XYZ file of C-alpha atoms in Angstrom:
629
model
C 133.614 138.516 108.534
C 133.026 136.301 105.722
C 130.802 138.871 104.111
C 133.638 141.269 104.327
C 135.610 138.808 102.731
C 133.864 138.240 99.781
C 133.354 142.149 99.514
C 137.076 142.177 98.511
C 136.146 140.223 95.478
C 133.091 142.393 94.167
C 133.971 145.625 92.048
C 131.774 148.204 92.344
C 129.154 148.921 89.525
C 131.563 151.874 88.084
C 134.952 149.671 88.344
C 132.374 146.586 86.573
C 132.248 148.985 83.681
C 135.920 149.552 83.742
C 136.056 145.855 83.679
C 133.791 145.335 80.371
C 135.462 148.020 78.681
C 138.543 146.290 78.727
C 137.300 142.921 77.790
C 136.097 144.763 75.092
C 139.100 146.378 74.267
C 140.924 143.202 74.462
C 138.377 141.294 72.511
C 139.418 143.746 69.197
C 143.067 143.861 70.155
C 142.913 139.991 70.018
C 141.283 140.169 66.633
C 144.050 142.761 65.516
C 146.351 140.444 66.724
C 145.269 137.497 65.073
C 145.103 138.939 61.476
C 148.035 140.636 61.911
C 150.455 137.788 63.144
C 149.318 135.453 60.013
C 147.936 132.105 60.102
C 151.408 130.635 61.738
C 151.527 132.699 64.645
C 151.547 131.590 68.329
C 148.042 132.516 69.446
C 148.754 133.255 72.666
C 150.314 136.367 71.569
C 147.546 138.216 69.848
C 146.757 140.412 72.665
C 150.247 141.762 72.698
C 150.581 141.895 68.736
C 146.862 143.684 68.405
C 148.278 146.044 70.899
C 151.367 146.903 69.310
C 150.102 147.929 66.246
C 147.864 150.165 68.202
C 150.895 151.668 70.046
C 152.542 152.185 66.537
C 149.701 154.300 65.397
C 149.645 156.187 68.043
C 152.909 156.818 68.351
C 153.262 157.790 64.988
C 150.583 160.176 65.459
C 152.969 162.250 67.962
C 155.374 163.497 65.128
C 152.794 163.719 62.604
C 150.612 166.141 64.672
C 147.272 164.083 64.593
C 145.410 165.925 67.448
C 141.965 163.776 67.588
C 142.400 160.186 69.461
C 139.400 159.617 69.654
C 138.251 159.667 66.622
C 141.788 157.669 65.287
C 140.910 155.521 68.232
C 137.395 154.658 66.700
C 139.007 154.229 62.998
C 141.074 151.294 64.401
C 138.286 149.940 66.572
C 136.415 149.587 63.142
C 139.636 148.073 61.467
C 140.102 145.887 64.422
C 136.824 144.582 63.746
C 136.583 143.683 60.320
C 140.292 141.882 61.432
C 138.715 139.956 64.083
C 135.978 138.721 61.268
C 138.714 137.823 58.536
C 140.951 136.361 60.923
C 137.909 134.180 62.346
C 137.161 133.295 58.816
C 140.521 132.174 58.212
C 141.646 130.363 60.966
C 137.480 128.735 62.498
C 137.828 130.826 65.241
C 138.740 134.196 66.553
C 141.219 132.521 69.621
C 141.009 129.421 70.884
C 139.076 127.516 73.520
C 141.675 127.736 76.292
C 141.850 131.493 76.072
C 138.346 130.914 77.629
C 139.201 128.196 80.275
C 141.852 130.114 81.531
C 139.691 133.408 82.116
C 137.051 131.560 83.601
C 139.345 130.422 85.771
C 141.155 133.294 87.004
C 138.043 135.082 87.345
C 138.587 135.543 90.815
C 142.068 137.111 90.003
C 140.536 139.520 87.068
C 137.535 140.467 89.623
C 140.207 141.579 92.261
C 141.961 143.872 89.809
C 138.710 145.434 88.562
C 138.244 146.029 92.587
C 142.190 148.163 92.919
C 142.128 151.609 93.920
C 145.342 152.725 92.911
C 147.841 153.733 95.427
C 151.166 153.454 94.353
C 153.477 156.206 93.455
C 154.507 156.438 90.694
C 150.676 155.877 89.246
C 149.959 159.160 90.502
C 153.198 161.431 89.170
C 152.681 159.754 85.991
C 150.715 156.988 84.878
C 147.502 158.060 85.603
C 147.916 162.191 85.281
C 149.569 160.974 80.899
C 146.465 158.824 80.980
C 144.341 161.986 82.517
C 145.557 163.992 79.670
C 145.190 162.359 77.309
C 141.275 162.180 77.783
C 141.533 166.107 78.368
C 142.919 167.253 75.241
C 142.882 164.356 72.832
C 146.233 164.393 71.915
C 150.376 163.852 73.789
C 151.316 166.649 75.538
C 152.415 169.264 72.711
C 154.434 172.869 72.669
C 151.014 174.728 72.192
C 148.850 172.652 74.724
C 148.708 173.757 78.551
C 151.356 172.104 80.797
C 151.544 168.101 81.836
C 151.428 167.891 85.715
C 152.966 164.468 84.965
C 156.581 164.235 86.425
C 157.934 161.632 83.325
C 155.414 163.353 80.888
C 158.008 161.871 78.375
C 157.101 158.176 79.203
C 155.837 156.362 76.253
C 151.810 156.280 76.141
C 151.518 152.319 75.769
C 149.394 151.830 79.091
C 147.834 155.719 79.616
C 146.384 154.883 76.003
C 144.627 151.623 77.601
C 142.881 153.710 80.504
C 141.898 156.149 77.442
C 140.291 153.821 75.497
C 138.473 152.061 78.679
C 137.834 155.361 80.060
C 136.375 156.662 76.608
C 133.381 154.014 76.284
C 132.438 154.170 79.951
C 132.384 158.218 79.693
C 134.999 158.369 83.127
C 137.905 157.942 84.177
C 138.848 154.307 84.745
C 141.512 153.695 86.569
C 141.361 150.139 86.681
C 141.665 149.524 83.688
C 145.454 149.152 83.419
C 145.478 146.480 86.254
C 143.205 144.291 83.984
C 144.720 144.992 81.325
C 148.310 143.900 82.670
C 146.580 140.603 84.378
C 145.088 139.553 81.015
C 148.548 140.249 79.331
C 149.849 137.932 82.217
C 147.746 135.165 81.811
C 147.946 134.924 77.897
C 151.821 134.569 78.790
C 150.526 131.456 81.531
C 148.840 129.820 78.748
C 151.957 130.176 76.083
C 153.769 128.912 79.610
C 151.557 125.917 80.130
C 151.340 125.139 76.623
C 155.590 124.684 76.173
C 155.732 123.023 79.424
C 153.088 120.013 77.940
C 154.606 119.925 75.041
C 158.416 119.402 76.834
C 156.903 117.207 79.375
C 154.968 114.925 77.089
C 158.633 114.730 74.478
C 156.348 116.592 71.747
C 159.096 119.218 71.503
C 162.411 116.673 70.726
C 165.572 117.643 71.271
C 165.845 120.558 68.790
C 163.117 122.235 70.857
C 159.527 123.054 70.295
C 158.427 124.394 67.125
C 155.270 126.429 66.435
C 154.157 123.855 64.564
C 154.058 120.926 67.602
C 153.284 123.220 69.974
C 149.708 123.079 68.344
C 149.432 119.753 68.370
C 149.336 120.055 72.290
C 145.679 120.498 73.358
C 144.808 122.217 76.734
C 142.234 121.225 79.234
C 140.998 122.809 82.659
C 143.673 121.658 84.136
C 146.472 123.013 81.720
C 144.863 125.988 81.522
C 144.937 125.867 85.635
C 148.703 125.182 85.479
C 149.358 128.081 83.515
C 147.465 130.324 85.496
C 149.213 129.123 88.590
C 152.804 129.386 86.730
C 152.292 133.095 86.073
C 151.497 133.942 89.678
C 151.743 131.776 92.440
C 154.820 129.815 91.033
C 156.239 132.367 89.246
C 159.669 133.607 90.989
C 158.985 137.295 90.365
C 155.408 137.877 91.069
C 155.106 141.055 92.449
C 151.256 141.928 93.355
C 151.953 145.858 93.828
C 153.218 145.553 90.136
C 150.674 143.374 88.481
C 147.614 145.431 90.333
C 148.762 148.919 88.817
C 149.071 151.107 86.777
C 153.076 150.375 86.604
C 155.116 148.956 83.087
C 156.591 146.171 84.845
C 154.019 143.670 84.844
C 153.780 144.259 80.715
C 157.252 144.629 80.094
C 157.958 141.033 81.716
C 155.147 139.618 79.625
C 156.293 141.560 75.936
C 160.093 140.487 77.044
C 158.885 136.935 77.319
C 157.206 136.561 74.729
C 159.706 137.903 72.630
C 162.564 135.617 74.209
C 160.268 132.790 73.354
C 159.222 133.579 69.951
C 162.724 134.067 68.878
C 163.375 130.642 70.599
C 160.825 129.079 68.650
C 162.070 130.570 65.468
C 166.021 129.282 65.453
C 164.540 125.876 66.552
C 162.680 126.350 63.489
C 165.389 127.359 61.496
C 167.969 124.377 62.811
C 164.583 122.122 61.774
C 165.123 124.257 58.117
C 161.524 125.339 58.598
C 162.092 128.650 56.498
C 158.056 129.584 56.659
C 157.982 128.966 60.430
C 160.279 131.025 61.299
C 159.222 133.757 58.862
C 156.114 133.965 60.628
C 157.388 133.630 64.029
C 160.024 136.519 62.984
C 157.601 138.595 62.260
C 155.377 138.129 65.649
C 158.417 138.445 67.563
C 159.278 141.950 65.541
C 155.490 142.865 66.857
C 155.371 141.890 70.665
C 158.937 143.707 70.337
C 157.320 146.606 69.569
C 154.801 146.297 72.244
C 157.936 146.180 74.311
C 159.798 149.215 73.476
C 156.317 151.227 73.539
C 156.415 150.621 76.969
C 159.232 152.233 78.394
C 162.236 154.031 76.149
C 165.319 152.488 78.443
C 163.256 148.879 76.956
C 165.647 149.483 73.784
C 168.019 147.740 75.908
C 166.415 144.596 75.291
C 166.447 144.783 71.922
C 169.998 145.482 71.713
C 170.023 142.300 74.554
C 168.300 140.611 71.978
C 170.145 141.326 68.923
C 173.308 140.384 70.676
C 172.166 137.050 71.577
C 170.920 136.072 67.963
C 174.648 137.460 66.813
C 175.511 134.461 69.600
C 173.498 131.934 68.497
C 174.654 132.422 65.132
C 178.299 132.133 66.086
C 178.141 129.408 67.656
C 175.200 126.990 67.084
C 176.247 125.009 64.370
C 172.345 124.456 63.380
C 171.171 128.189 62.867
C 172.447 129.462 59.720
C 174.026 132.998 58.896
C 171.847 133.945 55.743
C 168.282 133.062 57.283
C 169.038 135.015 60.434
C 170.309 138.314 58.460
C 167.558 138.012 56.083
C 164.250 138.038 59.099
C 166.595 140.757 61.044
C 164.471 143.046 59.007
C 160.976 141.707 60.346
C 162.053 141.227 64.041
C 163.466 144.831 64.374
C 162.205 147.429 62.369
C 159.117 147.890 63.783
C 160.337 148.170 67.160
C 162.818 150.678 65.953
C 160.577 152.270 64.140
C 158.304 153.041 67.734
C 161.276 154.362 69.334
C 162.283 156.899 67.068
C 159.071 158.074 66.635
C 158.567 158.742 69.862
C 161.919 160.324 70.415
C 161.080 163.075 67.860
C 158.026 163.708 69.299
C 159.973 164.423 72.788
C 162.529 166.418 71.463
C 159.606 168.408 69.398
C 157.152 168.475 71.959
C 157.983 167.795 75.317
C 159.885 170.024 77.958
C 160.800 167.823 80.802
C 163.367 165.465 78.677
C 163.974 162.107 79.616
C 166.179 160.072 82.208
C 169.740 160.709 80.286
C 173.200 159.788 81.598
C 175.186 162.617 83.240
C 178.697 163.906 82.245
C 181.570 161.710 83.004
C 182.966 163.772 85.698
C 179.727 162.775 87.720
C 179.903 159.827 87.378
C 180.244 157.317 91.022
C 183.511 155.170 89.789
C 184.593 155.478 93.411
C 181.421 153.832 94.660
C 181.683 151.070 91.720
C 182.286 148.392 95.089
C 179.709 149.902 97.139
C 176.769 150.082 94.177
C 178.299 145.912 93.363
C 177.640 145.349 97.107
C 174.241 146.960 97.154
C 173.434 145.026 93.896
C 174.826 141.453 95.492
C 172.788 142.294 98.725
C 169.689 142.693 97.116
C 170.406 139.359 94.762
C 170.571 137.390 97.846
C 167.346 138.116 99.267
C 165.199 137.099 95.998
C 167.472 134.012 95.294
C 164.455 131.869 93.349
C 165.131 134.231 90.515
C 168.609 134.957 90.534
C 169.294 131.360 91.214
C 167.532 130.237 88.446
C 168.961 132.707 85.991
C 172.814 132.188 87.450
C 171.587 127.965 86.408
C 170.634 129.651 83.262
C 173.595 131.765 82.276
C 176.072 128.749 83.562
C 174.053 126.072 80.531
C 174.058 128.966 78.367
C 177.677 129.885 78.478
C 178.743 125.802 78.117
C 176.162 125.410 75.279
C 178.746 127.969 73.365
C 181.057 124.950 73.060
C 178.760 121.866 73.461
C 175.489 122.589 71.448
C 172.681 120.746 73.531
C 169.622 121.670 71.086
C 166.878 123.380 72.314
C 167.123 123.111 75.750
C 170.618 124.979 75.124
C 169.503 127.626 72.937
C 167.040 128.796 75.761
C 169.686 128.680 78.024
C 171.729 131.244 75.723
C 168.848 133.824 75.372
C 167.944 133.991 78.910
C 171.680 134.153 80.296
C 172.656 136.610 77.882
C 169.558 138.688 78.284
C 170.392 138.242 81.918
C 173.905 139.307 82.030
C 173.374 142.205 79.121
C 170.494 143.648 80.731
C 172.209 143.242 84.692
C 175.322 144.482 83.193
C 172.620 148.109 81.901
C 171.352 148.857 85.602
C 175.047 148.704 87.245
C 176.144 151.465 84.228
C 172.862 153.273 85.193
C 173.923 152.927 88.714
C 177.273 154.570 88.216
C 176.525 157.262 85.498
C 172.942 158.017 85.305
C 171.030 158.140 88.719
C 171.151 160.177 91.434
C 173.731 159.449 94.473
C 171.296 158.365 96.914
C 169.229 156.041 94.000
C 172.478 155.002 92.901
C 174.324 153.981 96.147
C 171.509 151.795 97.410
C 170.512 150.509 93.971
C 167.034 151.867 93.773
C 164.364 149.057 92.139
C 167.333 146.561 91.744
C 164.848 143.653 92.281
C 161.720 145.665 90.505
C 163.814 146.450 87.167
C 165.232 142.330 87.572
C 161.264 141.572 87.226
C 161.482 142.406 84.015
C 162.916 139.023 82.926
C 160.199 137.003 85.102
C 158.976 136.102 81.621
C 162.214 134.353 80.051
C 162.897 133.284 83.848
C 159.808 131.613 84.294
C 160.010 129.141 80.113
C 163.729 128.631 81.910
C 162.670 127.044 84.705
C 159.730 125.525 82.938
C 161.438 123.790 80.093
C 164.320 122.607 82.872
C 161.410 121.264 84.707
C 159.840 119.397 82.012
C 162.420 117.999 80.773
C 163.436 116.469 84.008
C 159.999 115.638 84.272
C 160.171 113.704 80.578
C 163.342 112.265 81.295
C 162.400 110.590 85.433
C 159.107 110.975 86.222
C 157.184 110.446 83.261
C 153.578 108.834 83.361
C 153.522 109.286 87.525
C 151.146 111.985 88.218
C 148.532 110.927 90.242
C 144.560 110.982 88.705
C 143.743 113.775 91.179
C 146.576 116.031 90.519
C 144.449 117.896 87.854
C 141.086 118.406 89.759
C 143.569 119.999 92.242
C 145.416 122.235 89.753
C 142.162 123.951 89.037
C 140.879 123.469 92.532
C 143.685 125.468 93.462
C 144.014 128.153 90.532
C 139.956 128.991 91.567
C 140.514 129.167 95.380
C 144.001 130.407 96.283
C 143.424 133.927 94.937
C 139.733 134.041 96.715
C 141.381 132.922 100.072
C 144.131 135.242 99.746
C 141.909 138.125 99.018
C 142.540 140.344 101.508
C 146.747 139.811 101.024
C 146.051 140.634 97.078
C 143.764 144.136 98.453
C 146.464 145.869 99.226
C 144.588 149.085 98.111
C 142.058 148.441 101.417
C 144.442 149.972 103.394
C 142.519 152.233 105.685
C 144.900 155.261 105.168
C 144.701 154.427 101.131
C 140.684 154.875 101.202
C 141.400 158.086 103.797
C 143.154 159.724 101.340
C 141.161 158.861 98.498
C 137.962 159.897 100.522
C 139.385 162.880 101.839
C 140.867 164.196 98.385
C 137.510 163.963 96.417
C 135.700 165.950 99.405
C 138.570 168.503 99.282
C 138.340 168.709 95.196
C 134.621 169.691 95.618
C 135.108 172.168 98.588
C 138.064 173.709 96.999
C 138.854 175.734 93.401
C 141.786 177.065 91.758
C 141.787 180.241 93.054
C 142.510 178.548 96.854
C 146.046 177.552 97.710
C 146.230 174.713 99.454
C 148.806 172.736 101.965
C 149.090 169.670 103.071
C 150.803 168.746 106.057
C 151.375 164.980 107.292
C 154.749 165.842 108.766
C 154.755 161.416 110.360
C 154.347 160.310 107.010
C 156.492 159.790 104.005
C 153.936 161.535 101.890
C 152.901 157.985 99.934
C 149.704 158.700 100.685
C 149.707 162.539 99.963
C 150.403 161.554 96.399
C 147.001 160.388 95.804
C 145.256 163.595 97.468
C 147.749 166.043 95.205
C 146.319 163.873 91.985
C 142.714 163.698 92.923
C 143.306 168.188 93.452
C 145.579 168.788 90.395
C 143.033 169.637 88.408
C 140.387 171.721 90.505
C 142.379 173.182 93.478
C 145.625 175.429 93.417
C 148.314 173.428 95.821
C 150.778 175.331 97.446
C 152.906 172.074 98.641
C 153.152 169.466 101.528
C 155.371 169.253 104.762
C 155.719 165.661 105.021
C 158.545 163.401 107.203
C 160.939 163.907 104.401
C 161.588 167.715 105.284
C 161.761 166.805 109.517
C 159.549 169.662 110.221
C 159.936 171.307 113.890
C 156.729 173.386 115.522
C 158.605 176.695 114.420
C 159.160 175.827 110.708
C 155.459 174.468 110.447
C 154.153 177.942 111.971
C 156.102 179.712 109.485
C 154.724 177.825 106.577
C 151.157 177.633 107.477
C 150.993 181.289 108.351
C 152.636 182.236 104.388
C 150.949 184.977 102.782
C 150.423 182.356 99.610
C 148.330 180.259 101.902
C 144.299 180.397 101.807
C 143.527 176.646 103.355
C 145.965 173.959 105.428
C 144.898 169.860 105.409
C 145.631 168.363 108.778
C 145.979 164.482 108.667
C 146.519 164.676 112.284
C 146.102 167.498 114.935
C 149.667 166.220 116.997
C 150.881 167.754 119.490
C 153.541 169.254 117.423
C 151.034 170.341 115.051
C 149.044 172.035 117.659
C 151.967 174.059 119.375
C 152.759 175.204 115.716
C 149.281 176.661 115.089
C 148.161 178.010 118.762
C 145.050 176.027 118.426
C 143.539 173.315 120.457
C 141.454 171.146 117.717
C 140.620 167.172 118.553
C 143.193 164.937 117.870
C 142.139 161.672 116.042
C 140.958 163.844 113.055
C 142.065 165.074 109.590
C 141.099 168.703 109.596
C 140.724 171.340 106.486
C 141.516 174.923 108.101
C 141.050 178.330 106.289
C 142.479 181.370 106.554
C 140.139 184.608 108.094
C 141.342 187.952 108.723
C 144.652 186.476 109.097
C 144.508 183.317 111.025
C 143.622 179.629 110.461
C 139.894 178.508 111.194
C 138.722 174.838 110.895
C 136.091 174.442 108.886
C 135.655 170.773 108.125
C 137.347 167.783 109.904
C 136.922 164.101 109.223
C 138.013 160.989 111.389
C 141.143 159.409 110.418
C 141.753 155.601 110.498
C 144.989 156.462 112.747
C 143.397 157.662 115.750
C 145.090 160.061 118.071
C 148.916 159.669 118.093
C 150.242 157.972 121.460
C 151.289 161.618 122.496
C 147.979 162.987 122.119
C 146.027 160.353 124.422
């Protein structure tokens, strides 16, 4: 048992080299960052900044027809390392010594995303068939290249480039590499985390806030590093380990959001502490982990309108934060960012068939349903009330600090209850006008698209928390308190192993067996169905990715369709039909072909002179159905 345990924890040689290829990756993206940002930067952000400037040159390269990534992805690999070697020349050091404590610490955590399978949905209609192509052909989908099986074909590349990259140095396709990637973008956030929290704690910030500049005064140890770690998962009120171990946007977006909330923070406390410089240079980051941002996703424009709105707030009504200043780094915070989106917009619109997710007409749109979609959205706000709870405390501070400045603390409070209420106030006009009636009337991904503010939720709660801390309890922690902080940020994610492998699923490894025998047995010329008709067809989507590209599929009968015995016979027995997958010989299944084939077993049948033979069958981890026994 134990042994199985620890298996959990070990990636396999293959997903080990998916592993180093990322920590490579990062390593240069880090050294990007670093030169890049300028010698006043917050550190912490230099993966994010060294990957924006990546996404911008790719992105660029859409529109301007540049066909080779590889070799563009080699030309910045060599720029990113002549960076890393000016940047450690300038500053002593490439990144500092926590950024090492804290991934020695969580190297349990990184180990278990090297060891993800993917399995969720949407990494298999998208993520990982964009990131598939682009190792194909080189280049985004274009007018004159074959056709993207990819269902959002038009998402931005931001996290299909990663798994090219990765997948480029280890010579296959690694599909871990995006789950790293996202837990090493969350844990630079848990040291920027950790880092403001000391520094509010300890009354090294003062009452205008922290400042770049005193945040490096603060020094952090094992256990600081520990805390950090801890903040960004176990403690954090929107950790969501289906989203951090994939292939999904979330997990980045919440990280590039925060980091951008907090560097804009950092910059009016500079500015009401008439630190010009500082706030130049923390303009400027902020206008590059922006970018990172809306690279992600397109509908991530919203928080950069969210954002410009709230520095038009501040600069109403903070009597500290100056009109002039604020107009004049408006330039370095947004053009970039801008810049990325349009890009990629003419790229679509030159390029790309399937379009994007747009609004529909007016006359479509679900006023009627306006209380029932509010309902739906209050339901769901209810059930995850850490978060919501936290951001109502927010958006309450934030709307009183309009009329009673209260410094730093109340700044903070501003940007994360107007992001809060600007962004909340984007998914209930999505709701009405832009998705579909059944997505709209239960409020599809409510809480999913809310984790996308688990950055600016998490400095809320952490400055509130330190400051309370600085203010009653100061000088009180116990001696042991930090052996146990690292104690804890080491163990918890070994011990909870098997909750984190979600992936070990037996019908996840089924399908992924299962597909790669059928991709060998099978070519395009065969014309496949799959047929699962007790299943949603969750895990069907991983067999239909792992045979896109070698068998011809035909289509599924799954739950959704409620297949009866007649309607299966009548599909099976199609002209266009040379081979049926089984997961389960049912009952039903069995008075739809006429055949009496063990139950308990996925079977591959093929059609001969006009009627289905089986000709391979493997055990399934359901076992016969209760009908079948």
């Amino acid at each position: 048992m134990l042994l199985r345990h620890l298996e959990l924890l070990v990636p396999s040689p293959a997903e080990l080299g998916g592993m180093a290829a990322v920590l490579a990756i990062a390593v240069l993206l880090i050294g990007l960052g670093a030169w890049t940002g300028g010698p006043k930067r917050r550190s912490e952000g230099d993966l994010l900044c060294g990957w924006s400037i990546v996404i911008l040159v790719f992105t660029a390269c859409g529109p301007l027809g540049v066909r080779n990534f590889t070799a563009v992805a080699a030309v910045l690999a060599g720029i990113a390392l002549v960076a890393s070697v000016l940047a450690w020349r300038r500053d002593g050091a490439l990144t500092g010594v926590a950024s090492v404590k804290i991934a020695i610490i969580a190297a349990p955590f990184i180990a278990i995303a090297a060891a993800m399978i993917p399995t969720q949905w949407d990494e298999f209609t998208h993520w990982l068939p964009n990131a598939r192509f682009l190792l194909q052909f080189d280049s985004f989908p274009r007018a004159d290249l074959p056709e993207n099986p990819a269902v959002m074909e038009s998402y931005p590349y931001a996290i299909p480039l990663i798994m090219f990259f990765a997948s480029r140095i280890v010579g296959f396709m690694a599909t871990n590499a995006s789950a790293v990637f996202s837990v090493l973008l969350v844990l630079s956030f848990g040291l920027l985390t950790a880092r403001i929290a000391i520094a509010t704690a300890t009354g090294v910030a003062g009452r205008e806030g922290p400042t770049s500049a005193s945040l490096e005064t603060v020094r952090l140890g094992w256990a600081a590093c520990a805390l950090g770690a801890l903040a960004v998962t176990i403690l954090n009120p929107t950790y969501v380990t289906r989203l951090v171990f994939s292939s999904y946007a979330d997990a980045p977006t919440s990280v590039a959001v925060g980091f951008t909330a907090v560097l804009l923070w950092l910059m009016t406390n500079a500015l009401a502490d008439n630190n010009d410089d500082e706030a130049r240079a923390l303009a400027w980051q902020a206008g590059l982990t922006a970018t990172a941002m809306v690279g992600l996703k397109q509908a991530n424009l919203v928080f950069l309108i969210g954002f410009a709105i709230t520095l038009g707030i501040l600069v109403v009504f903070d009597p500290a934060i100056r009109r002039g200043p604020v107009l004049r780094l408006a330039l370095r915070i947004f053009i970039l960012p801008l810049a990325v989106y349009l890009l990629w917009k003419m790229h679509v619109n030159l390029h790309i068939k399937a379009g994007e997710f747009n609004f529909r007409p007016y006359s479509e749109w679900f006023i009627r349903e306006i209380p029932e979609i509010l309902s739906r959205m209050a339901l769901i706000a209810s059930k995850k009330g850490g978060y919501f709870s936290i951001m109502t405390i927010a958006t309450i501070v934030g709307v009183l600090s309009l009329w009673r400045p209260r410094g730093g603390f109340g700044r903070l409070a501003i940007i994360s209850g107007s992001m809060f209420l600007s962004y909340n106030a984007f998914l209930f006009i999505t709701y009405v006008a832009a998705f579909g009636d059944d997505e709209a009337l239960r409020a599809a991904s409510y809480w999913r698209y809310n984790t996308h503010l688990g950055g600016v939720c998490l400095i809320f709660a952490t400055v509130a928390l330190a400051t309370f801390w600085h203010r009653r309890l100061s000088g009180r922690m116990p001696r042991w308190v930090p052996a146990l902080l690292v104690v804890l940020a080491i163990a918890l994610p070994v011990g909870a192993a098997k909750k984190l492998r979600f992936d070990s699923h037996p019908r996840y490894l089924h399908a992924w067996s299962v597909g790669k025998s059928l991709a060998e047995k099978l070519g395009k010329q065969d014309r496949l169905l799959l047929v699962d008709p007790e299943s949603d067809g969750q895990y069907l989507v991983i067999m239909r990715y792992l045979l896109q590209m070698t068998t011809g599929l035909e289509g599924e009968l799954t739950g959704w369709s409620r297949p009866s015995a007649p309607s299966i016979a009548k599909r099976v027995m199609a002209n266009d039909i040379t081979h049926v997958w089984l997961y389960d010989a049912t009952p039903m299944i069995r008075e739809a072909l006429g055949m009496q084939i063990e139950p308990g077993r996925s079977w591959l049948l093929e059609r001969r002179a006009n009627r289905l033979e089986p000709v391979a069958s493997w055990p399934n981890p359901s076992g016969p159905s209760r009908e079948s026994r």
